[in-house]
Short mmCIF file of C-alpha atoms in Angstrom, two decimals:
data_model
loop_
_atom_site.label_atom_id
_atom_site.label_comp_id
_atom_site.label_asym_id
_atom_site.label_seq_id
_atom_site.Cartn_x
_atom_site.Cartn_y
_atom_site.Cartn_z
CA UNK A 1 154.43 128.11 104.33
CA UNK A 2 155.28 125.27 101.62
CA UNK A 3 153.01 122.81 103.62
CA UNK A 4 150.33 125.19 103.49
CA UNK A 5 150.64 125.76 99.70
CA UNK A 6 150.61 121.92 99.26
CA UNK A 7 147.61 121.43 101.42
CA UNK A 8 145.79 124.12 99.47
CA UNK A 9 146.70 122.75 96.16
CA UNK A 10 145.68 119.18 97.43
CA UNK A 11 142.28 120.43 98.53
CA UNK A 12 141.62 121.85 95.11
CA UNK A 13 143.07 119.20 93.01
CA UNK A 14 139.82 117.70 91.93
CA UNK A 15 137.59 120.60 92.49
CA UNK A 16 134.14 120.51 90.90
CA UNK A 17 132.23 123.27 89.33
CA UNK A 18 129.66 124.20 91.99
CA UNK A 19 131.86 122.68 94.56
CA UNK A 20 130.15 124.94 97.10
CA UNK A 21 127.27 122.55 96.98
CA UNK A 22 126.60 120.62 100.20
CA UNK A 23 126.76 117.29 98.41
CA UNK A 24 130.11 115.68 97.94
CA UNK A 25 131.21 113.34 94.98
CA UNK A 26 132.65 110.25 96.55
CA UNK A 27 134.42 109.24 93.42
CA UNK A 28 136.15 112.62 93.41
CA UNK A 29 137.19 112.10 96.95
CA UNK A 30 138.78 108.80 96.13
CA UNK A 31 140.67 110.50 93.44
CA UNK A 32 141.76 113.17 95.74
CA UNK A 33 142.93 110.88 98.27
CA UNK A 34 144.82 108.55 95.96
CA UNK A 35 146.17 110.90 93.25
CA UNK A 36 147.23 114.19 95.23
CA UNK A 37 150.84 112.93 95.41
CA UNK A 38 150.94 111.92 91.76
CA UNK A 39 149.35 115.30 90.92
CA UNK A 40 152.05 117.12 92.74
CA UNK A 41 154.76 115.04 91.30
CA UNK A 42 153.79 114.97 87.72
CA UNK A 43 151.19 117.55 86.87
CA UNK A 44 151.35 120.47 89.35
CA UNK A 45 152.12 122.84 86.47
CA UNK A 46 148.53 122.69 85.53
CA UNK A 47 145.58 124.19 87.36
CA UNK A 48 143.78 121.78 89.68
CA UNK A 49 140.65 120.04 88.36
CA UNK A 50 141.00 121.11 84.53
CA UNK A 51 141.24 119.32 81.37
CA UNK A 52 145.10 119.85 81.29
CA UNK A 53 145.49 118.00 84.55
CA UNK A 54 143.45 115.15 83.02
CA UNK A 55 145.55 115.16 79.94
CA UNK A 56 148.74 115.12 82.09
CA UNK A 57 147.49 112.04 84.01
CA UNK A 58 146.86 110.29 80.67
CA UNK A 59 150.28 111.18 79.23
CA UNK A 60 151.91 110.02 82.57
CA UNK A 61 149.45 107.00 83.14
CA UNK A 62 152.32 104.54 83.29
CA UNK A 63 154.20 106.70 85.85
CA UNK A 64 151.28 107.02 88.42
CA UNK A 65 150.93 105.14 91.45
CA UNK A 66 148.99 101.98 91.39
CA UNK A 67 146.35 103.52 93.73
CA UNK A 68 145.93 106.73 91.55
CA UNK A 69 145.73 104.70 88.35
CA UNK A 70 143.09 102.40 89.87
CA UNK A 71 141.10 105.32 91.17
CA UNK A 72 141.33 106.98 87.84
CA UNK A 73 140.03 103.74 86.14
CA UNK A 74 137.29 103.45 88.55
CA UNK A 75 136.26 106.97 88.24
CA UNK A 76 136.06 106.54 84.45
CA UNK A 77 134.14 103.26 84.56
CA UNK A 78 131.61 104.58 87.14
CA UNK A 79 131.03 108.10 85.51
CA UNK A 80 130.47 106.29 82.10
CA UNK A 81 127.79 104.13 83.57
CA UNK A 82 125.94 107.12 85.04
CA UNK A 83 125.70 108.97 81.84
#
């Protein structure tokens, strides 16, 4: 049962509002792929996909895996350009 809980948590880690839409966000998928373990290790006390998780990642930036930190940096850079 713990594996199922972990899988469900990981799936919802970076859930978007309106996630039921058919279109997926590749940047969010990269975050989910690279940061699920970091979320479970450092920030799982916060609801997935919310501002508290983002704040937790900022506080723990130096503790995050290189892949996760890189994915976050890329996400910030690319979403800033789009807006």
